[in-house]
Short mmCIF file of C-alpha atoms and ligand atoms in Angstrom, two decimals:
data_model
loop_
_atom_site.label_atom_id
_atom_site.label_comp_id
_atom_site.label_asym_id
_atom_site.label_seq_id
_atom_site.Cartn_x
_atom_site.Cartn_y
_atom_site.Cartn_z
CA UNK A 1 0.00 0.00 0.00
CA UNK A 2 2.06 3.17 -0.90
CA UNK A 3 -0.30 5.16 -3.29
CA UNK A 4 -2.02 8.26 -2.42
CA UNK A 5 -5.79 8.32 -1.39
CA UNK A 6 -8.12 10.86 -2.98
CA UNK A 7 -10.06 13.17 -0.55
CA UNK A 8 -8.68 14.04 3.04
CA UNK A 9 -7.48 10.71 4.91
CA UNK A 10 -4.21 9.82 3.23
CA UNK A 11 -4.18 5.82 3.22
CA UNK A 12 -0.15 5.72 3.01
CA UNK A 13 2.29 5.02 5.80
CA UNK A 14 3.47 8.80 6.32
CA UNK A 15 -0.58 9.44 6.31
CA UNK A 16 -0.64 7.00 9.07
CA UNK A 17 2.11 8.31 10.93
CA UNK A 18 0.96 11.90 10.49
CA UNK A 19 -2.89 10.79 11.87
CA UNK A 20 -1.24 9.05 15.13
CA UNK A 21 0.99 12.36 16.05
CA UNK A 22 -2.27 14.15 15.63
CA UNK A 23 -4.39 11.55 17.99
CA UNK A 24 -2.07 9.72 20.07
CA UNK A 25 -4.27 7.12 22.19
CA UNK A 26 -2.75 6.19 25.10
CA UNK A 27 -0.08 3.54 24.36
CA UNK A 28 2.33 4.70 26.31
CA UNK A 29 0.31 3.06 28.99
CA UNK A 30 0.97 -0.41 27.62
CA UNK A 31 3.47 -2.97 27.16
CA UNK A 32 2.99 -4.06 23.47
CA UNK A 33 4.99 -7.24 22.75
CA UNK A 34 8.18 -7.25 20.17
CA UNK A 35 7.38 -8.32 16.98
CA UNK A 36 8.57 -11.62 15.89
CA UNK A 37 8.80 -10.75 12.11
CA UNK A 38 8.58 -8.21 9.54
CA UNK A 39 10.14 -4.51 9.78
CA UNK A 40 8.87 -2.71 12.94
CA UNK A 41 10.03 -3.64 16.25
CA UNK A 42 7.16 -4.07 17.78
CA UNK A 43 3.69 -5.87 16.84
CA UNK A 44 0.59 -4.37 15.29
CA UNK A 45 -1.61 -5.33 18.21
CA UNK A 46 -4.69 -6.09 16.84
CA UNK A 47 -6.44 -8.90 18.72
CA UNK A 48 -7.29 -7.31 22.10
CA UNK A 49 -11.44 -8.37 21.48
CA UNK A 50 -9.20 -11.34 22.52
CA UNK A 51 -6.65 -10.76 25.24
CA UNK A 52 -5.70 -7.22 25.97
CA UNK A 53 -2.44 -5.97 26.24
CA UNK A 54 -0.71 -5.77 29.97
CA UNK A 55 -1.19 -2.12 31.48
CA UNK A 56 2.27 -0.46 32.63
CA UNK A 57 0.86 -0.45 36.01
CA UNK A 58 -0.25 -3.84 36.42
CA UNK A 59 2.76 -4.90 37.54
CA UNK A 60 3.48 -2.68 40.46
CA UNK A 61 -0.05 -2.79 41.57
CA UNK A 62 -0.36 -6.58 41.92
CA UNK A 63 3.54 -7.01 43.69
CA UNK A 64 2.04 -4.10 46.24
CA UNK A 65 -1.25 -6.59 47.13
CA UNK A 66 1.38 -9.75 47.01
CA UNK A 67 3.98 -7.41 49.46
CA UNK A 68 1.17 -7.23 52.00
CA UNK A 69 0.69 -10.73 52.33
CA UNK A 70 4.53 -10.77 52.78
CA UNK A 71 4.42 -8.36 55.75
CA UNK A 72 0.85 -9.13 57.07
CA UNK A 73 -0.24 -12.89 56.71
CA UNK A 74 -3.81 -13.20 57.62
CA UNK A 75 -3.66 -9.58 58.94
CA UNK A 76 -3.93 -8.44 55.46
CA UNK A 77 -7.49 -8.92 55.79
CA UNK A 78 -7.73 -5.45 57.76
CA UNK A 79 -4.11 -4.18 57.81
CA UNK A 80 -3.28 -4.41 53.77
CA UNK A 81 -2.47 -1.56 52.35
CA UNK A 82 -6.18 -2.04 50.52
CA UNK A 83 -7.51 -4.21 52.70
CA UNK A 84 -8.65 -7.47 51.73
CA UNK A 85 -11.72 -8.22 53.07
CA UNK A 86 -13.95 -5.22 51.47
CA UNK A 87 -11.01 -5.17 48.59
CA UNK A 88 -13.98 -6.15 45.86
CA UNK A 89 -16.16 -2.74 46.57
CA UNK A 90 -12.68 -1.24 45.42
CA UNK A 91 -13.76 -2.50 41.56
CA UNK A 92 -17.72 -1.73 42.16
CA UNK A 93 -18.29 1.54 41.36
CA UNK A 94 -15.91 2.14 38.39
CA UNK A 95 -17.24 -1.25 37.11
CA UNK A 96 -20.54 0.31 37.44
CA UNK A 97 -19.54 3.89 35.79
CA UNK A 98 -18.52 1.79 33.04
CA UNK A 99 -21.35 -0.04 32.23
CA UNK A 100 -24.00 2.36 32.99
CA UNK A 101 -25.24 0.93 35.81
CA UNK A 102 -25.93 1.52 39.88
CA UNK A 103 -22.82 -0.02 41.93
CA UNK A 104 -25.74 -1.78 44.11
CA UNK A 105 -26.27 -3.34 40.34
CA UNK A 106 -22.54 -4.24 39.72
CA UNK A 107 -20.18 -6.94 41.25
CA UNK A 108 -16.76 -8.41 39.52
CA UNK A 109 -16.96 -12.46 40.71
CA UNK A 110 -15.97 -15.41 38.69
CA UNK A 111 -15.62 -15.93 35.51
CA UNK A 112 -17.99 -15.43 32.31
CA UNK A 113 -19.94 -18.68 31.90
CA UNK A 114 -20.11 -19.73 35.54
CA UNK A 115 -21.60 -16.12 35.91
CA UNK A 116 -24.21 -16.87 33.13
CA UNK A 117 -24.79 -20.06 34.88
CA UNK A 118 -25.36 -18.66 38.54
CA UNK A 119 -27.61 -15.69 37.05
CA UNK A 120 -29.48 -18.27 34.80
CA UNK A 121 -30.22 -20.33 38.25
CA UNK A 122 -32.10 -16.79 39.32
CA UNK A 123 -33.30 -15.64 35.75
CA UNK A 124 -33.83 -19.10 33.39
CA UNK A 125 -37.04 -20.33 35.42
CA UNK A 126 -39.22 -22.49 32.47
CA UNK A 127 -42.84 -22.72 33.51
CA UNK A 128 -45.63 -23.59 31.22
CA UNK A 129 -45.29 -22.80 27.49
CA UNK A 130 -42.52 -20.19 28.32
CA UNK A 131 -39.70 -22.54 28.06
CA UNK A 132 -37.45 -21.65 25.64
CA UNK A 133 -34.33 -19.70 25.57
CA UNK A 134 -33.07 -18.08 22.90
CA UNK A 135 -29.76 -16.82 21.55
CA UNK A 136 -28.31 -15.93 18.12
CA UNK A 137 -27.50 -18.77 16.05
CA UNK A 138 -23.74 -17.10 15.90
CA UNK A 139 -23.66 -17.09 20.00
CA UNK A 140 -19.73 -18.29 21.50
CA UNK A 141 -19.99 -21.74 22.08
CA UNK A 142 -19.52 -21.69 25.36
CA UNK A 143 -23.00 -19.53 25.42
CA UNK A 144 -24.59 -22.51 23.98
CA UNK A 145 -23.02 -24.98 25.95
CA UNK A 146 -23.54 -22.70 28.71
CA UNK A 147 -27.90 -22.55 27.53
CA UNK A 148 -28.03 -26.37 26.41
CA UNK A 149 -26.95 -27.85 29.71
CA UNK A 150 -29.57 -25.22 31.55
CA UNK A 151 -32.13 -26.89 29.61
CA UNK A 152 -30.67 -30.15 30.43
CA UNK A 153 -30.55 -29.18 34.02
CA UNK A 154 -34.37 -28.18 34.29
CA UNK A 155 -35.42 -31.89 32.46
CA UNK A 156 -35.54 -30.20 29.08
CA UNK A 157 -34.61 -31.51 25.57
CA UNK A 158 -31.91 -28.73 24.20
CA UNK A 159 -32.59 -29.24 20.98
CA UNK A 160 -36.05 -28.11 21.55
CA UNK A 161 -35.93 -25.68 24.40
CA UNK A 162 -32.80 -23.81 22.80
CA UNK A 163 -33.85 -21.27 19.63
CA UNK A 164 -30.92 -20.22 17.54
CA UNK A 165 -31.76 -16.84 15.90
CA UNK A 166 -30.16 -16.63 12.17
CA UNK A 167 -29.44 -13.71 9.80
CA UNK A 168 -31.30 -13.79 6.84
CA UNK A 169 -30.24 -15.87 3.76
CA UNK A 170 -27.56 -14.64 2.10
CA UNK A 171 -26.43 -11.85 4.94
CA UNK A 172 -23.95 -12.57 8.07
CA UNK A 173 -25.52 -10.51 10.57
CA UNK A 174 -28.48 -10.51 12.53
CA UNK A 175 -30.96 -7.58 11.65
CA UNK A 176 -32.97 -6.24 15.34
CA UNK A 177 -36.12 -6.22 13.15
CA UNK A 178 -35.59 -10.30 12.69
CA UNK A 179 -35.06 -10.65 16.64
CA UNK A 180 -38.57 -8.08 16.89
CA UNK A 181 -40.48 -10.04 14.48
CA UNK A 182 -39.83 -13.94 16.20
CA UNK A 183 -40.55 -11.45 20.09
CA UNK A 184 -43.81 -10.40 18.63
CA UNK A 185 -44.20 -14.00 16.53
CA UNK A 186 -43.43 -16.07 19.68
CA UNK A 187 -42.27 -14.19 22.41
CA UNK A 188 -45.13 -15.86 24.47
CA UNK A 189 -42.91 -18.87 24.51
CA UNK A 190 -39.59 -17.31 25.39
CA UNK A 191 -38.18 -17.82 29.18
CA UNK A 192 -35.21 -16.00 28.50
CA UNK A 193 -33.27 -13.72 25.33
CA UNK A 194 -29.45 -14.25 26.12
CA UNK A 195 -27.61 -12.70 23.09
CA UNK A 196 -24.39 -10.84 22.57
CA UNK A 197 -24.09 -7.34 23.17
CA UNK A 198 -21.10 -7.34 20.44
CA UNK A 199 -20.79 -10.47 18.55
CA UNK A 200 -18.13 -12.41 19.03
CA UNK A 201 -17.72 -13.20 15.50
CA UNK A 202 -19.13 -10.54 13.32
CA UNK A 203 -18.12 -7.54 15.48
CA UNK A 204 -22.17 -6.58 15.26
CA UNK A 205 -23.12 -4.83 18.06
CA UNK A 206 -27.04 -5.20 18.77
CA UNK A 207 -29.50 -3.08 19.45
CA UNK A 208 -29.44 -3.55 23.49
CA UNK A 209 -32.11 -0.86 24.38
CA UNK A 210 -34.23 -2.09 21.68
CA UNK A 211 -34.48 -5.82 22.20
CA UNK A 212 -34.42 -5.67 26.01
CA UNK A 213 -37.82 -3.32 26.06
CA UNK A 214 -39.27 -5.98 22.88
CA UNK A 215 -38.11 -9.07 24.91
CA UNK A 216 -39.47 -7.55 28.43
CA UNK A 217 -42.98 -6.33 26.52
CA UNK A 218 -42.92 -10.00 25.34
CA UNK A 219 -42.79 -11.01 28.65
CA UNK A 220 -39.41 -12.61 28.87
CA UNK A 221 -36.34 -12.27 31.35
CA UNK A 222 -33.40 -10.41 28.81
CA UNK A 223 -29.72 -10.58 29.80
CA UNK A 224 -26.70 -10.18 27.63
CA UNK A 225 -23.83 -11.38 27.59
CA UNK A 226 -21.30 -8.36 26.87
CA UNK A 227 -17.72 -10.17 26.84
CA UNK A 228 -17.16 -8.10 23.59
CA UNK A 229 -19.05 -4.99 24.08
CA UNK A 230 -18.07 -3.91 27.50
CA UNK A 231 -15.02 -1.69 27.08
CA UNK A 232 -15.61 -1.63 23.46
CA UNK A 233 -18.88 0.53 23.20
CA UNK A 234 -20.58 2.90 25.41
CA UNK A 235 -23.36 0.90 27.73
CA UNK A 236 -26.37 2.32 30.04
CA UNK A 237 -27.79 -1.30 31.44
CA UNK A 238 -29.29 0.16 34.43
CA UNK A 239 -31.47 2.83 31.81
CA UNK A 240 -31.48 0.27 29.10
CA UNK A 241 -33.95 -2.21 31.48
CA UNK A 242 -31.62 -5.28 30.83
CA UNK A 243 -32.24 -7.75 33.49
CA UNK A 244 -29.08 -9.09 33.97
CA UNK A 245 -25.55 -8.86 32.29
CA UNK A 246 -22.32 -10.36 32.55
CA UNK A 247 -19.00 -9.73 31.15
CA UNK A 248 -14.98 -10.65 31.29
CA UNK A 249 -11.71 -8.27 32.11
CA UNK A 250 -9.56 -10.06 29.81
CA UNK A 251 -10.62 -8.53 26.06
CA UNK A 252 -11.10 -4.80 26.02
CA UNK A 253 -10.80 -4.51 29.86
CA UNK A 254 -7.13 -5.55 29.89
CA UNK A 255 -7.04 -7.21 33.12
CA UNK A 256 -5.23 -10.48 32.19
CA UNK A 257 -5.94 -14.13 30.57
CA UNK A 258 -8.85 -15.07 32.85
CA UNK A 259 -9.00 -12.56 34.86
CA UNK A 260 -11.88 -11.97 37.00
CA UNK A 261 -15.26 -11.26 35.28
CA UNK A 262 -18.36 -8.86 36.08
CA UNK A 263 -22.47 -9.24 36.92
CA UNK A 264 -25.07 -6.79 36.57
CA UNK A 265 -28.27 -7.13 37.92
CA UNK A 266 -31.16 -4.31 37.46
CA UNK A 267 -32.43 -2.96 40.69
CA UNK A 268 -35.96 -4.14 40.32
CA UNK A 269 -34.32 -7.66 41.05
CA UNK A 270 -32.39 -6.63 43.99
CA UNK A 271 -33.64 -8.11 47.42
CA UNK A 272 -36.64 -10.41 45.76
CA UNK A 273 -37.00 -13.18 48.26
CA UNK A 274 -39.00 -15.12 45.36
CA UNK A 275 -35.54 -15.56 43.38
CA UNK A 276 -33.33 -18.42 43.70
CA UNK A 277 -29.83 -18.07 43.95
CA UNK A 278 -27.39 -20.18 45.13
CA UNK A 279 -25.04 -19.40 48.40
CA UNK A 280 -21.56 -18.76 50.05
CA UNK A 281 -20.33 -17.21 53.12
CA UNK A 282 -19.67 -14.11 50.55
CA UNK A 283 -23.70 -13.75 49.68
CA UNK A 284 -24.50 -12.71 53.24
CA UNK A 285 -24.05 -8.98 54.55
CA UNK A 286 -20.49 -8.01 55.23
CA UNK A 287 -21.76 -6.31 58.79
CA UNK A 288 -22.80 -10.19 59.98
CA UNK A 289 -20.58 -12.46 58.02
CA UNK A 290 -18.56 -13.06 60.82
CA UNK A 291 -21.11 -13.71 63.25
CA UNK A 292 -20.77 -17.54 61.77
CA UNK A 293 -24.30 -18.12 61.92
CA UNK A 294 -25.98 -21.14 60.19
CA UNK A 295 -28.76 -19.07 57.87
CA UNK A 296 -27.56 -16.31 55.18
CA UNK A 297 -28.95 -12.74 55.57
CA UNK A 298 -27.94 -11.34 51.99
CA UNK A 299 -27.97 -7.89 50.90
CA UNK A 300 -30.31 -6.39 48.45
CA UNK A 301 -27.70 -5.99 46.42
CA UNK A 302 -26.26 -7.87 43.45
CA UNK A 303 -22.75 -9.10 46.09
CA UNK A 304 -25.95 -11.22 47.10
CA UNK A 305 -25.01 -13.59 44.27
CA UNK A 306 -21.31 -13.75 45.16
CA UNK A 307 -20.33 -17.19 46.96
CA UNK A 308 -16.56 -17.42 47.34
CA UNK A 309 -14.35 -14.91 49.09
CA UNK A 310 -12.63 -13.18 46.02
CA UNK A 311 -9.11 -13.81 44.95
CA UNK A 312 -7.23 -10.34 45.80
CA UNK A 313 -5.12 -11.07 43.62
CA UNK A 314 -6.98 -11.74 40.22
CA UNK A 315 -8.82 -8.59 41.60
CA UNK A 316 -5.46 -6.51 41.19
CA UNK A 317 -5.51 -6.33 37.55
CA UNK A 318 -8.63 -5.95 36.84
CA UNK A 319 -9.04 -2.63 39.46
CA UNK A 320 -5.96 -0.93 37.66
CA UNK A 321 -7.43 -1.46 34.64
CA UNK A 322 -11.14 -0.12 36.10
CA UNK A 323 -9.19 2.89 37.11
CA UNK A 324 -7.52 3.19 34.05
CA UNK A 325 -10.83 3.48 31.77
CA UNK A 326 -12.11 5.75 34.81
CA UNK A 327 -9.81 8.16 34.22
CA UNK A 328 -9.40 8.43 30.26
CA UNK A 329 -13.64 7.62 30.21
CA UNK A 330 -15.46 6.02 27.74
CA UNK A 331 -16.88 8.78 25.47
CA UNK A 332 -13.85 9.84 24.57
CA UNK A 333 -12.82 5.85 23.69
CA UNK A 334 -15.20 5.73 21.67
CA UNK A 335 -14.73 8.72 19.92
CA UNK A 336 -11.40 7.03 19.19
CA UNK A 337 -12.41 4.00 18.47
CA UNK A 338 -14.68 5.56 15.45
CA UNK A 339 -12.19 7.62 14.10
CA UNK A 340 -9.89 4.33 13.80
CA UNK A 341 -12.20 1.98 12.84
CA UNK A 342 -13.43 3.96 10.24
CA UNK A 343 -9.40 4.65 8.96
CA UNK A 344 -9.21 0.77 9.20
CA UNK A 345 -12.39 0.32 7.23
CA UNK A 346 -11.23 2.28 4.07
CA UNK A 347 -7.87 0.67 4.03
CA UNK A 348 -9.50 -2.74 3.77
CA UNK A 349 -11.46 -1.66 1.36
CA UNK A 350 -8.83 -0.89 -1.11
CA UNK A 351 -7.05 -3.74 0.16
CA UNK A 352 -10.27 -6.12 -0.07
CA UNK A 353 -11.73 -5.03 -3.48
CA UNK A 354 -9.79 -8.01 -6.13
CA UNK A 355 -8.80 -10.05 -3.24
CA UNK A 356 -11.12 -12.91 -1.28
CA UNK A 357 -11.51 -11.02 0.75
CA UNK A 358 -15.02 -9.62 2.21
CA UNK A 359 -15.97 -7.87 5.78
CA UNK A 360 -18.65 -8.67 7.40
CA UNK A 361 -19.34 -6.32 10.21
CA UNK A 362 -21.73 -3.78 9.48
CA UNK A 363 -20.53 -0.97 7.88
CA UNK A 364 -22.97 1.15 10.01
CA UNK A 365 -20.02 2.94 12.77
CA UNK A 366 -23.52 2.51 14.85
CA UNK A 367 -24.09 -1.23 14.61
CA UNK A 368 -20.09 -2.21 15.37
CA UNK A 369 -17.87 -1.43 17.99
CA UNK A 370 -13.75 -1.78 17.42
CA UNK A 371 -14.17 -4.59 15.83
CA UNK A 372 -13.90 -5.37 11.77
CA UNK A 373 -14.08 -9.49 11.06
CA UNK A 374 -12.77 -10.76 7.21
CA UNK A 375 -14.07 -13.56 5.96
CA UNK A 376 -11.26 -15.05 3.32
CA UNK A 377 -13.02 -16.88 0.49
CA UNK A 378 -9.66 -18.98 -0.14
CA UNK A 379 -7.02 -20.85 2.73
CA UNK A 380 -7.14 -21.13 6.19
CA UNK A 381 -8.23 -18.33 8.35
CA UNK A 382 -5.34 -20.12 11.02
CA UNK A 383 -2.84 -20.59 8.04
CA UNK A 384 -3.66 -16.30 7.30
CA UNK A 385 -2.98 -15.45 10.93
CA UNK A 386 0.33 -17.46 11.34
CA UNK A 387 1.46 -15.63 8.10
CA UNK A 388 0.61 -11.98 9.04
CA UNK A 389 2.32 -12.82 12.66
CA UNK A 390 5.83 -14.25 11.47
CA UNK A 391 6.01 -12.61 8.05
CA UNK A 392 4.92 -8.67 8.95
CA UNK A 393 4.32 -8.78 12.91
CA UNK A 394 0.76 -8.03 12.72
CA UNK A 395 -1.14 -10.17 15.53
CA UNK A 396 -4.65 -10.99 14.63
CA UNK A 397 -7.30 -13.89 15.56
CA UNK A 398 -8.31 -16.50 13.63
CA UNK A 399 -12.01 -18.15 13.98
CA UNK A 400 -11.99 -21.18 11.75
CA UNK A 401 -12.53 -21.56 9.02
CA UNK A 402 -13.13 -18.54 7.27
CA UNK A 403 -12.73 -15.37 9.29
CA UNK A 404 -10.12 -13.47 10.67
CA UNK A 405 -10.54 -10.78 13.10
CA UNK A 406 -8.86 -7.05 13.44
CA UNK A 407 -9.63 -4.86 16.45
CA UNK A 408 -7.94 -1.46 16.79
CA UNK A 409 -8.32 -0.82 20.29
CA UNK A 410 -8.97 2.72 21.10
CA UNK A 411 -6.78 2.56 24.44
CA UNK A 412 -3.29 1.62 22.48
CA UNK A 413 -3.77 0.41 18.80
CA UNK A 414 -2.50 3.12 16.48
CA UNK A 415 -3.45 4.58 13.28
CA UNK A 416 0.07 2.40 11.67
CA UNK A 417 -1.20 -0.76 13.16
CA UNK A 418 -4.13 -0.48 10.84
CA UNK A 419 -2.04 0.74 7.95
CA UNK A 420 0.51 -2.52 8.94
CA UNK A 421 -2.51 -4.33 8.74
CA UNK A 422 -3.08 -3.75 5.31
CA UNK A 423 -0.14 -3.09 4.07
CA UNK A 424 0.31 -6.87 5.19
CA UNK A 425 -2.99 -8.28 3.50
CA UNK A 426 -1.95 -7.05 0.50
CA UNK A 427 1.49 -8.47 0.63
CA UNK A 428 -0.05 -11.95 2.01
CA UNK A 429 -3.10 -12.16 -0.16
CA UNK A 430 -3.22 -12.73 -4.03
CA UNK A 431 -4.98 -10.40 -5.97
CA UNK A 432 -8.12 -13.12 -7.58
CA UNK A 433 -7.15 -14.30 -10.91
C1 PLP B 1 -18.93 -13.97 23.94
C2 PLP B 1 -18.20 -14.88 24.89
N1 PLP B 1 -18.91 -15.56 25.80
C3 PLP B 1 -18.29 -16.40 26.67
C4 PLP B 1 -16.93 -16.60 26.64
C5 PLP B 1 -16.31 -17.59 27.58
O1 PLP B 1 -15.66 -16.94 28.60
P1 PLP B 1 -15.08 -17.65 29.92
O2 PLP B 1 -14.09 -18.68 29.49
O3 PLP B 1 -14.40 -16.52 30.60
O4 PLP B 1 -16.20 -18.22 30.67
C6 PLP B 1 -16.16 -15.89 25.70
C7 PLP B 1 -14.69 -16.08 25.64
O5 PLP B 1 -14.00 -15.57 24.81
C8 PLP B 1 -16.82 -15.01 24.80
O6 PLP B 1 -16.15 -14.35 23.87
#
């Protein structure tokens, strides 16, 4: 890629270097890795919708937490420098601020499909002809796994209970209107909508507002499952309705591989006695909990549906990384994040048109968040990856067996990665005969 674009945004490498001096990001926070081939020194990062990068202050952060249990033992509890015992409210309200929600609404516990599982044991309750649960045909497996066994669980056939939502013939992404029209078709029948805020696979991100007030007006429980939107795209749960929502640290949120996830539950849940939920010493009020008494008093809040005490330090990460999107705040990520996306966009689309090569994330900046997914009509989407890794340094993710994703993240990607990006599809992929 070395020719001139027409019109304002210049497509070449000096354009790209000229558009990052202007709007730097914040990489300097960030460790990016060395690159492993090709001509720059370090990688073009662009695969945090898969693991983020390691914040600068991770590090430091997490040996201070691991130095207290040096010097305190089991006085850390009270004497730590952050204290372990309340050490979770730490992460609760800028968790909260970042999802748009109440911190009585917000708790970081677990990790993403056990929290789907413990919210489904409060929100998946079948009764009658309102059985079924249903997600998008394109759901992570684990979602489905995750929604088959529930059925399973409650004496249900899968197969029957489970409703896979697909995009029309001939498109790759799910329209809202399709998920309105089966709500108002047979919502009657629904127990519970679990989709994907952002979709794993297609970068789409749904209309959240919309199908949580058609799924609630349908009568069924909505939650979402925002591993790929949170961090990514502005959210307002608590004003969007949603019932309940759960998310992990280790994509946009930067926290680490596994790292700790998050819950939200809406207020109007908070405190019901009618709702099963399953218990721990952690799910009854701090003010009591060492009283050691036999029966649970929880909270009317959502820490009611924590069980464990939580691992201080899995929490480490994920707080400096809370406090890190706290302080640079998500509008002005995502203003970012469009102004990148969209430079990323017209690249691939000189670098797509010959080549088989097509995206399929919406082209709408409103339906997508970081996120741009290629499906390759010839090869390996694994074979692609390994190639633009060890021949040009650019790090992707492969989802087999046609797409390869590219996220410039708003936090540390650069205007260069995206130009590297292309600049290395071009060199990789042959022009169709
Ligand atoms: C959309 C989505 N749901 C669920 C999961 C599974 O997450 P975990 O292994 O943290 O439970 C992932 C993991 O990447 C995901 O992308």
């Amino acid at each position: 890629m070395t020719k001139d674009e027409t019109g304002p945004l210049r497509l070449d490498e000096a354009g790209a270097r000229q558009l990052d001096a202007a709007d730097p990001g914040h990489r300097h926070l960030f460790h990016v890795p060395p690159a492993e081939g090709g001509r720059h020194p370090e990688v073009a990062y662009l695969a945090g919708n898969s693991l983020g990068l390691q914040p600068r202050a991770t590090r430091d952060e997490l040996l201070a937490d691991l130095d207290d249990w040096r010097r305190l033992g089991v006085e850390g509890h009270l004497e730590a420098g952050r204290p372990w015992l309340p050490y979770h409210e730490l992460l609760t309200a800028p968790a909260a601020r970042l999802v748009g929600a109440l911190p009585a609404e917000t708790v970081v516990m677990n990790s993403l499909t056990v929290n789907l599982h413990l919210l489904m044991v409060s929100f998946y309750r079948p009764a009658g002809e309102r059985t079924r649960i249903v997600i998008e045909d394109s759901a992570f497996p684990s979602d489905s796994y995750a929604v088959r066994s529930q059925a399973r669980f409650h004496g249900l056939d899968p197969d029957a209970t489970v409703v896979r939502l697909k995009p029309r013939s001939g498109e790759d992404t799910l329209r809202t209107q399709d998920v309105l029209d089966f709500l108002a078709a047979e919502g009657h029948t629904v127990a519970l909508l679990l989709l994907g805020g952002v979709n794993y696979l297609t970068g789409e991100l749904m209309d959240i507002a919309g199908i949580t007030a058609a799924g609630r007006a349908a009568g069924a429980v909505v939650g979402w499952d925002l591993a790929h939107a949170v961090g990514n795209v502005p959210l307002t749960l608590h004003d969007w309705d949603v019932d309940f929502a759960a998310w992990c640290s280790y994509k946009y949120l930067n926290s680490g591989p596994g790292a700790l996830a998050g819950v939200f539950v809406h207020e109007r849940h908070l405190g019901d006695p009618a709702l099963p939920r399953f218990e721990g010493w952690w799910s009854t009020e701090a003010a009591t909990r060492f009283e050691m008494t036999p029966v649970s008093r929880p909270p009317a809040t959502v820490e009611a549906w924590q069980i464990s005490n939580p691992p201080i330090f899995a929490m480490g990460p994920v707080r400096t990384s809370l406090e890190l999107f706290d302080s640079v705040g998500m509008p002005a990520l995502r203003q970012r994040s469009l102004r990148l996306t969209g430079y990323l966009e017209r690249l691939l689309d000189e670098v797509t048109a010959g080549r088989p090569l097509t995206v399929v994330t919406p082209r709408d900046p409103a339906r997508r968040g970081c996120q741009l997914s290629v499906r390759i009509g010839a090869g390996s989407a694994n074979e692609l990856t390994k190639r633009l890794r060890h021949e040009h340094g650019v790090i992707a993710d492969a989802r087999e067996p046609d797409i390869v994703r590219f996220a410039p993240v708003p936090l540390y990607s650069t205007y260069h990665d995206c130009w590297r990006v292309a600049d290395a599809l071009a060199a990789t992929v042959e022009v169709s005969a």
